[in-house]
Amino acid sequence: VALAACTKIGLPSQVKVPADSAANEVGFRMSPRASSIIVSAYINGTGPVDLILDTGSTLTCVDDSLSHDLNLPARTGVVSMGAGVGVSGPMRLLNVDSLRGGMASVTNLTVCSLDLRSLQKVSPGARGLLGLNFLKSFRVSIDFSRRVLQLAAP
């Protein structure tokens, strides 16, 4: 899924990365057909929530059902459109106070909310996409042999 959005609206206001590199490691698993990396994250302290690592998604996105479960507030004053594989149209932009993977976290992150039920075909239990607006805050390394995503200070 690729999404179009405003360039600066989605960036977090603060990034926290522990000095200990081992604390920056986030274990991941592969989807059933080994087509995607699944990362467990905590959104506003709630989780773990399974997100598919998606470097092609401009924004981190959550399924509508998860945004309702977490009661995420809308980002006001912003209009957005999304485009993905076979889909396009308006999407809701929401504010997340914190998103954490392992011990690395960001605060005040804009996420999009849309119907992502189709992710169930890729990985049952996936509730969203971990996109570039989270990832670009870090120096990201993927170690497939250890199944570890490392999120280090840039």
N, CA, C and O of each residue as an XYZ file, in Angstrom:
616
protein
N       0.850     -1.172      0.000
C       0.000      0.000      0.000
C       0.890      1.227      0.000
O       1.807      1.326      0.814
N       0.638      2.141     -0.880
C       1.362      3.412     -0.902
C       0.363      4.516     -0.626
O      -0.741      4.496     -1.169
N       0.724      5.469      0.199
C      -0.191      6.527      0.580
C       0.419      7.879      0.310
O       1.619      8.083      0.493
N      -0.411      8.795     -0.123
C       0.031     10.165     -0.346
C      -0.428     11.011      0.826
O      -1.546     10.845      1.312
N       0.419     11.910      1.280
C       0.051     12.763      2.403
C       0.902     14.027      2.378
O       1.844     14.148      1.595
N       0.551     14.954      3.244
C       1.344     16.168      3.363
C       2.738     15.793      3.844
O       2.900     14.835      4.601
N       3.744     16.541      3.408
C       5.115     16.140      3.661
C       5.545     16.246      5.122
O       6.273     15.369      5.589
N       5.143     17.249      5.851
C       5.645     17.421      7.211
C       4.633     17.043      8.276
O       5.025     16.846      9.426
N       3.367     16.932      7.958
C       2.338     16.702      8.955
C       2.517     15.379      9.694
O       2.124     15.269     10.856
N       3.099     14.384      9.049
C       3.165     13.072      9.659
C       4.362     12.829     10.542
O       4.431     11.789     11.196
N       5.319     13.757     10.589
C       6.538     13.519     11.344
C       6.305     13.673     12.840
O       5.546     14.545     13.265
N       6.957     12.825     13.646
C       6.793     12.919     15.095
C       7.469     14.161     15.646
O       8.374     14.716     15.024
N       7.018     14.598     16.831
C       7.641     15.771     17.434
C       8.861     15.395     18.268
O       9.740     16.231     18.478
N       8.932     14.152     18.748
C      10.060     13.739     19.565
C      10.386     12.281     19.288
O       9.494     11.461     19.068
N      11.675     11.971     19.303
C      12.148     10.612     19.073
C      13.029     10.232     20.255
O      13.914     10.992     20.648
N      12.783      9.045     20.823
C      13.605      8.563     21.938
C      14.267      7.261     21.532
O      13.605      6.300     21.143
N      15.598      7.251     21.630
C      16.380      6.062     21.299
C      17.337      5.793     22.454
O      18.171      6.646     22.759
N      17.243      4.627     23.109
C      18.173      4.327     24.192
C      19.611      4.240     23.688
O      19.851      3.869     22.539
N      20.560      4.581     24.549
C      21.981      4.521     24.173
C      22.446      3.083     23.971
O      23.310      2.826     23.133
N      21.884      2.147     24.725
C      22.262      0.731     24.618
C      21.702      0.152     23.329
O      20.485      0.077     23.160
N      22.577     -0.258     22.420
C      22.113     -0.728     21.112
C      21.231     -1.969     21.211
O      20.358     -2.163     20.364
N      21.433     -2.811     22.218
C      20.585     -4.002     22.370
C      19.143     -3.598     22.671
O      18.207     -4.303     22.292
N      18.962     -2.462     23.354
C      17.613     -1.999     23.681
C      16.883     -1.513     22.440
O      15.656     -1.417     22.436
N      17.631     -1.206     21.387
C      17.024     -0.717     20.147
C      16.518     -1.848     19.269
O      15.866     -1.593     18.256
N      16.798     -3.072     19.627
C      16.417     -4.191     18.780
C      14.982     -4.611     19.031
O      14.548     -4.808     20.166
N      14.266     -4.741     17.928
C      12.874     -5.163     17.977
C      12.769     -6.468     17.201
O      13.052     -6.514     16.003
N      12.368     -7.510     17.881
C      12.193     -8.774     17.183
C      11.051     -8.673     16.184
O      10.097     -7.924     16.395
N      11.147     -9.418     15.111
C      10.051     -9.467     14.153
C       9.845    -10.901     13.718
O      10.676    -11.775     13.963
N       8.727    -11.119     13.075
C       8.467    -12.424     12.471
C       8.032    -12.191     11.038
O       7.605    -11.095     10.675
N       8.142    -13.201     10.255
C       7.718    -13.115      8.861
C       6.258    -13.530      8.769
O       5.790    -14.355      9.554
N       5.545    -12.961      7.816
C       4.161    -13.356      7.565
C       4.151    -14.810      7.099
O       5.196    -15.339      6.719
N       2.991    -15.463      7.121
C       2.933    -16.891      6.774
C       3.605    -17.270      5.459
O       4.207    -18.340      5.375
N       3.522    -16.441      4.446
C       4.168    -16.751      3.160
C       5.529    -16.083      3.021
O       6.099    -16.027      1.932
N       6.042    -15.578      4.140
C       7.334    -14.884      4.180
C       7.396    -13.711      3.206
O       8.443    -13.428      2.623
N       6.256    -13.032      3.037
C       6.209    -11.899      2.122
C       6.287    -10.554      2.841
O       6.451     -9.517      2.198
N       6.171    -10.566      4.165
C       6.166     -9.318      4.921
C       6.812     -9.503      6.282
O       6.829    -10.598      6.844
N       7.345     -8.396      6.798
C       7.916     -8.360      8.143
C       6.832     -7.850      9.086
O       6.233     -6.802      8.841
N       6.581     -8.585     10.157
C       5.575     -8.205     11.144
C       6.293     -7.744     12.410
O       7.089     -8.485     12.989
N       6.004     -6.510     12.833
C       6.611     -5.912     14.011
C       5.513     -5.690     15.053
O       4.433     -5.194     14.734
N       5.799     -6.059     16.285
C       4.858     -5.773     17.377
C       5.199     -4.410     17.961
O       6.352     -4.140     18.299
N       4.198     -3.560     18.076
C       4.397     -2.200     18.568
C       3.357     -1.876     19.626
O       2.370     -2.592     19.796
N       3.600     -0.784     20.329
C       2.668     -0.292     21.338
C       2.218      1.095     20.920
O       3.039      1.982     20.688
N       0.920      1.275     20.827
C       0.339      2.556     20.432
C      -0.333      3.148     21.656
O      -1.252      2.554     22.220
N       0.133      4.330     22.067
C      -0.363      4.981     23.281
C      -0.322      4.026     24.477
O      -1.203      4.047     25.336
N       0.720      3.188     24.515
C       0.901      2.267     25.626
C       0.109      0.981     25.522
O       0.252      0.103     26.374
N      -0.722      0.847     24.502
C      -1.548     -0.341     24.329
C      -0.922     -1.270     23.309
O      -0.464     -0.834     22.252
N      -0.905     -2.529     23.625
C      -0.365     -3.495     22.679
C      -0.018     -4.786     23.353
O      -0.417     -5.028     24.492
N       0.713     -5.609     22.672
C       1.313     -5.353     21.365
C       0.288     -5.386     20.232
O      -0.701     -6.117     20.275
N       0.565     -4.569     19.225
C      -0.238     -4.486     18.010
C       0.666     -4.907     16.859
O       1.759     -4.363     16.699
N       0.223     -5.867     16.059
C       1.011     -6.316     14.909
C       0.865     -5.357     13.740
O      -0.238     -5.109     13.252
N       2.013     -4.817     13.296
C       2.059     -3.908     12.155
C       2.987     -4.494     11.106
O       4.023     -5.071     11.435
N       2.615     -4.344      9.846
C       3.459     -4.793      8.742
C       4.426     -3.663      8.402
O       4.003     -2.535      8.149
N       5.718     -3.964      8.396
C       6.728     -2.982      8.020
C       6.529     -2.639      6.549
O       6.588     -3.517      5.688
N       6.292     -1.350      6.260
C       5.982     -0.950      4.891
C       6.745      0.321      4.538
O       6.284      1.429      4.815
N       7.915      0.156      3.923
C       8.725      1.306      3.546
C       8.102      2.090      2.395
O       8.555      3.191      2.085
N       7.080      1.545      1.765
C       6.401      2.242      0.679
C       5.218      3.070      1.144
O       4.606      3.780      0.347
N       4.891      2.988      2.423
C       3.777      3.756      2.963
C       4.314      5.046      3.567
O       5.140      5.014      4.479
N       3.848      6.174      3.061
C       4.301      7.467      3.555
C       3.999      7.605      5.041
O       4.839      8.069      5.813
N       2.813      7.206      5.432
C       2.379      7.313      6.822
C       2.242      5.945      7.456
O       2.021      4.946      6.770
N       2.374      5.910      8.766
C       1.984      4.746      9.530
C       0.460      4.749      9.528
O      -0.161      5.786      9.760
N      -0.142      3.598      9.268
C      -1.592      3.520      9.140
C      -2.144      2.406     10.021
O      -1.500      1.375     10.218
N      -3.325      2.623     10.539
C      -4.000      1.606     11.329
C      -5.364      1.321     10.718
O      -5.962      2.172     10.060
N      -5.834      0.118     10.948
C      -7.160     -0.252     10.491
C      -8.199      0.565     11.255
O      -8.008      0.897     12.425
N      -9.299      0.882     10.578
C     -10.376      1.652     11.210
C     -10.806      1.044     12.540
O     -11.064      1.775     13.497
N     -10.886     -0.274     12.612
C     -11.347     -0.910     13.854
C     -10.373     -0.634     15.002
O     -10.803     -0.444     16.139
N      -9.065     -0.610     14.718
C      -8.086     -0.321     15.762
C      -8.169      1.135     16.192
O      -8.066      1.432     17.382
N      -8.352      2.047     15.245
C      -8.448      3.465     15.617
C      -9.665      3.700     16.508
O      -9.627      4.540     17.408
N     -10.744      2.958     16.256
C     -11.930      3.066     17.123
C     -11.653      2.440     18.482
O     -12.009      3.015     19.511
N     -11.011      1.249     18.501
C     -10.685      0.578     19.770
C      -9.824      1.464     20.659
O     -10.021      1.505     21.873
N      -8.872      2.173     20.062
C      -7.944      3.026     20.816
C      -8.471      4.442     21.017
O      -7.857      5.247     21.717
N      -9.622      4.744     20.394
C     -10.230      6.066     20.499
C      -9.229      7.169     20.144
O      -9.059      8.133     20.891
N      -8.571      7.011     18.991
C      -7.553      7.970     18.558
C      -8.207      9.258     18.077
O      -9.149      9.210     17.286
N      -7.722     10.418     18.543
C      -8.322     11.688     18.145
C      -7.942     12.084     16.720
O      -6.847     11.793     16.239
N      -8.878     12.752     16.067
C      -8.659     13.221     14.693
C      -7.673     14.380     14.688
O      -7.627     15.180     15.623
N      -6.897     14.456     13.632
C      -5.998     15.578     13.375
C      -6.844     16.610     12.657
O      -7.313     16.341     11.551
N      -7.055     17.767     13.234
C      -7.957     18.753     12.646
C      -7.224     19.672     11.668
O      -6.015     19.883     11.767
N      -7.991     20.206     10.727
C      -7.456     21.170      9.780
C      -6.644     20.576      8.650
O      -5.949     21.306      7.943
N      -6.714     19.261      8.462
C      -5.935     18.612      7.417
C      -6.858     17.749      6.572
O      -7.648     16.968      7.102
N      -6.756     17.893      5.263
C      -7.509     17.054      4.342
C      -6.512     16.124      3.680
O      -5.418     16.545      3.305
N      -6.882     14.870      3.536
C      -5.925     13.924      2.964
C      -6.616     12.942      2.044
O      -7.803     12.646      2.185
N      -5.847     12.455      1.113
C      -6.309     11.430      0.185
C      -5.293     10.307      0.211
O      -4.097     10.547      0.376
N      -5.761      9.096      0.050
C      -4.863      7.949      0.032
C      -4.996      7.193     -1.272
O      -6.052      7.193     -1.905
N      -3.927      6.558     -1.660
C      -3.955      5.719     -2.855
C      -3.145      4.475     -2.572
O      -2.040      4.557     -2.037
N      -3.681      3.338     -2.923
C      -2.984      2.075     -2.708
C      -3.276      1.140     -3.854
O      -3.755      1.553     -4.909
N      -2.987     -0.102     -3.638
C      -3.220     -1.102     -4.668
C      -4.722     -1.282     -4.856
O      -5.393     -1.883     -4.016
N      -5.239     -0.766     -5.948
C      -6.650     -0.922     -6.275
C      -7.613     -0.069     -5.482
O      -8.824     -0.264     -5.589
N      -7.118      0.876     -4.684
C      -7.988      1.703     -3.866
C      -7.503      3.140     -3.859
O      -6.301      3.399     -3.927
N      -8.433      4.068     -3.776
C      -8.066      5.456     -3.551
C      -9.268      6.166     -2.957
O     -10.405      5.731     -3.135
N      -9.016      7.250     -2.256
C     -10.097      8.007     -1.650
C      -9.649      8.682     -0.379
O      -8.477      8.626     -0.007
N     -10.609      9.333      0.296
C     -10.248     10.050      1.523
C      -9.872      9.082      2.640
O     -10.353      7.951      2.695
N      -9.006      9.552      3.520
C      -8.653      8.783      4.700
C      -8.640      9.733      5.880
O      -8.467     10.941      5.715
N      -8.818      9.197      7.045
C      -8.804     10.028      8.254
C      -7.380     10.106      8.789
O      -6.681      9.094      8.850
N      -6.952     11.297      9.174
C      -5.666     11.478      9.831
C      -5.921     11.629     11.323
O      -6.773     12.407     11.750
N      -5.168     10.871     12.100
C      -5.353     10.835     13.546
C      -4.044     11.145     14.249
O      -2.973     11.068     13.647
N      -4.134     11.495     15.516
C      -2.939     11.759     16.308
C      -2.693     10.603     17.274
O      -3.605     10.147     17.963
N      -1.449     10.142     17.310
C      -1.024      9.123     18.267
C      -0.039      9.796     19.215
O       0.942     10.394     18.774
N      -0.300      9.698     20.523
C       0.603     10.301     21.501
C       1.966      9.631     21.472
O       2.993     10.306     21.544
N       1.983      8.280     21.366
C       3.266      7.578     21.318
C       3.138      6.275     20.547
O       2.109      5.601     20.593
N       4.200      5.941     19.843
C       4.307      4.655     19.161
C       5.688      4.114     19.497
O       6.701      4.770     19.255
N       5.717      2.904     20.061
C       6.972      2.325     20.525
C       7.189      0.957     19.918
O       6.289      0.118     19.886
N       8.405      0.750     19.436
C       8.860     -0.558     18.982
C      10.088     -0.896     19.800
O      11.089     -0.186     19.714
N      10.045     -1.967     20.598
C      11.130     -2.229     21.536
C      11.185     -1.073     22.513
O      10.165     -0.704     23.095
N      12.359     -0.497     22.700
C      12.498      0.665     23.580
C      12.575      1.974     22.796
O      12.620      3.045     23.401
N      12.592      1.911     21.470
C      12.632      3.111     20.637
C      11.204      3.617     20.453
O      10.293      2.836     20.179
N      11.015      4.922     20.604
C       9.660      5.454     20.495
C       9.650      6.837     19.868
O      10.657      7.545     19.837
N       8.485      7.190     19.377
C       8.234      8.538     18.880
C       6.969      9.049     19.551
O       6.122      8.268     19.985
N       6.852     10.372     19.631
C       5.647     10.965     20.207
C       5.018     11.922     19.206
O       5.674     12.427     18.295
N       3.727     12.154     19.403
C       2.954     13.063     18.568
C       3.092     12.708     17.087
O       3.529     13.525     16.276
N       2.716     11.494     16.759
C       2.823     10.981     15.399
C       1.458     11.011     14.718
O       0.453     10.613     15.307
N       1.431     11.481     13.486
C       0.211     11.428     12.694
C       0.117     10.062     12.037
O       1.075      9.596     11.421
N      -1.031      9.426     12.168
C      -1.278      8.146     11.499
C      -2.547      8.292     10.668
O      -3.380      9.161     10.925
N      -2.674      7.436      9.680
C      -3.919      7.442      8.923
C      -4.753      6.254      9.374
O      -4.228      5.254      9.863
N      -6.039      6.382      9.203
C      -6.961      5.309      9.519
C      -7.800      5.031      8.286
O      -8.407      5.933      7.708
N      -7.823      3.761      7.893
C      -8.628      3.344      6.757
C      -8.927      1.853      6.893
O      -8.405      1.185      7.785
N      -9.744      1.355      6.029
C     -10.121     -0.056      6.063
C      -8.948     -0.895      5.558
O      -8.641     -0.911      4.366
N      -8.304     -1.587      6.489
C      -7.153     -2.421      6.138
C      -7.440     -3.903      6.370
O      -6.522     -4.684      6.620
N      -8.702     -4.286      6.288
C      -9.041     -5.704      6.491
C      -8.318     -6.609      5.510
O      -8.097     -7.783      5.805
N      -7.947     -6.090      4.354
C      -7.252     -6.913      3.363
C      -5.879     -7.370      3.852
O      -5.314     -8.314      3.299
N      -5.332     -6.712      4.887
C      -4.050     -7.151      5.444
C      -4.138     -8.562      6.019
O      -3.126     -9.253      6.136
N      -5.341     -8.983      6.376
C      -5.522    -10.319      6.946
C      -5.090    -11.406      5.966
O      -4.709    -12.504      6.374
N      -5.150    -11.093      4.667
C      -4.702    -12.054      3.661
C      -3.183    -12.194      3.674
O      -2.650    -13.250      3.332
N      -2.488    -11.132      4.066
C      -1.026    -11.147      4.135
C      -0.575    -11.772      5.447
O       0.292    -12.645      5.467
N      -1.175    -11.313      6.543
C      -0.808    -11.817      7.864
C      -1.994    -11.698      8.807
O      -2.344    -10.596      9.229
N      -2.614    -12.826      9.141
C      -3.735    -12.786     10.091
C      -3.309    -12.101     11.397
O      -2.267    -12.423     11.967
N      -4.108    -11.182     11.844
C      -3.796    -10.457     13.077
C      -3.150     -9.104     12.855
O      -3.072     -8.307     13.790
N      -2.681     -8.817     11.635
C      -2.072     -7.511     11.356
C      -3.144     -6.429     11.452
O      -4.246     -6.583     10.925
N      -2.809     -5.335     12.129
C      -3.783     -4.260     12.339
C      -3.364     -2.940     11.722
O      -4.038     -1.926     11.901
N      -2.227     -2.946     10.978
C      -1.800     -1.701     10.365
C      -0.457     -1.836      9.680
O       0.089     -2.929      9.523
N       0.066     -0.661      9.270
C       1.332     -0.576      8.544
C       2.269      0.356      9.297
O       1.877      1.458      9.680
N       3.491     -0.078      9.508
C       4.505      0.768     10.117
C       5.222      1.475      8.972
O       6.033      0.873      8.268
N       4.914      2.760      8.794
C       5.358      3.493      7.608
C       6.556      4.393      7.825
O       7.166      4.427      8.893
N       6.866      5.125      6.758
C       8.060      5.973      6.717
C       8.076      7.073      7.769
O       9.147      7.423      8.265
N       6.920      7.630      8.123
C       6.967      8.730      9.080
C       7.448      8.265     10.452
O       7.910      9.091     11.239
N       7.355      6.983     10.764
C       7.982      6.422     11.954
C       9.431      6.052     11.656
O      10.340      6.437     12.391
N       9.642      5.305     10.578
C      10.957      4.739     10.269
C      12.023      5.797     10.006
O      13.175      5.599     10.391
N      11.678      6.917      9.364
C      12.697      7.897      8.974
C      13.293      8.637     10.167
O      14.238      9.410     10.008
N      12.752      8.408     11.353
C      13.314      8.999     12.566
C      14.537      8.231     13.063
O      15.233      8.682     13.973
N      14.793      7.069     12.460
C      15.844      6.170     12.933
C      16.782      5.766     11.804
O      16.468      5.924     10.624
N      17.932      5.244     12.190
C      18.778      4.506     11.263
C      18.293      3.068     11.401
O      18.422      2.468     12.469
N      17.743      2.521     10.342
C      17.062      1.226     10.397
C      17.939      0.147      9.767
O      18.445      0.303      8.656
N      18.104     -0.946     10.502
C      18.804     -2.121      9.978
C      17.897     -3.322     10.170
O      17.218     -3.450     11.189
N      17.896     -4.193      9.185
C      17.102     -5.417      9.267
C      18.057     -6.595      9.216
O      18.794     -6.773      8.246
N      18.037     -7.393     10.269
C      18.868     -8.591     10.335
C      17.937     -9.794     10.189
O      17.302    -10.226     11.151
N      17.870    -10.324      8.967
C      16.963    -11.439      8.702
C      17.398    -12.718      9.401
O      16.553    -13.517      9.806
N      18.702    -12.923      9.549
C      19.160    -14.165     10.176
C      18.754    -14.221     11.649
O      18.422    -15.292     12.158
N      18.778    -13.072     12.341
C      18.375    -13.012     13.750
C      16.922    -12.594     13.924
O      16.382    -12.640     15.029
N      16.288    -12.182     12.817
C      14.920    -11.656     12.844
C      14.794    -10.495     13.830
O      13.992    -10.504     14.764
N      15.636     -9.499     13.564
C      15.687     -8.313     14.418
C      15.689     -7.064     13.547
O      16.410     -6.976     12.554
N      14.869     -6.108     13.942
C      14.847     -4.783     13.348
C      15.570     -3.881     14.351
O      15.192     -3.824     15.521
N      16.600     -3.186     13.898
C      17.327     -2.300     14.812
C      16.970     -0.861     14.482
O      17.096     -0.421     13.339
N      16.524     -0.134     15.498
C      16.135      1.258     15.370
C      17.131      2.087     16.174
O      17.008      2.204     17.393
N      18.117      2.659     15.489
C      19.184      3.409     16.156
C      19.036      4.902     15.896
O      18.313      5.324     14.994
N      19.739      5.695     16.708
C      19.736      7.141     16.506
C      20.353      7.447     15.144
O      21.328      6.805     14.753
N      19.804      8.411     14.422
C      20.344      8.732     13.099
C      21.738      9.344     13.190
O      22.337      9.672     12.165
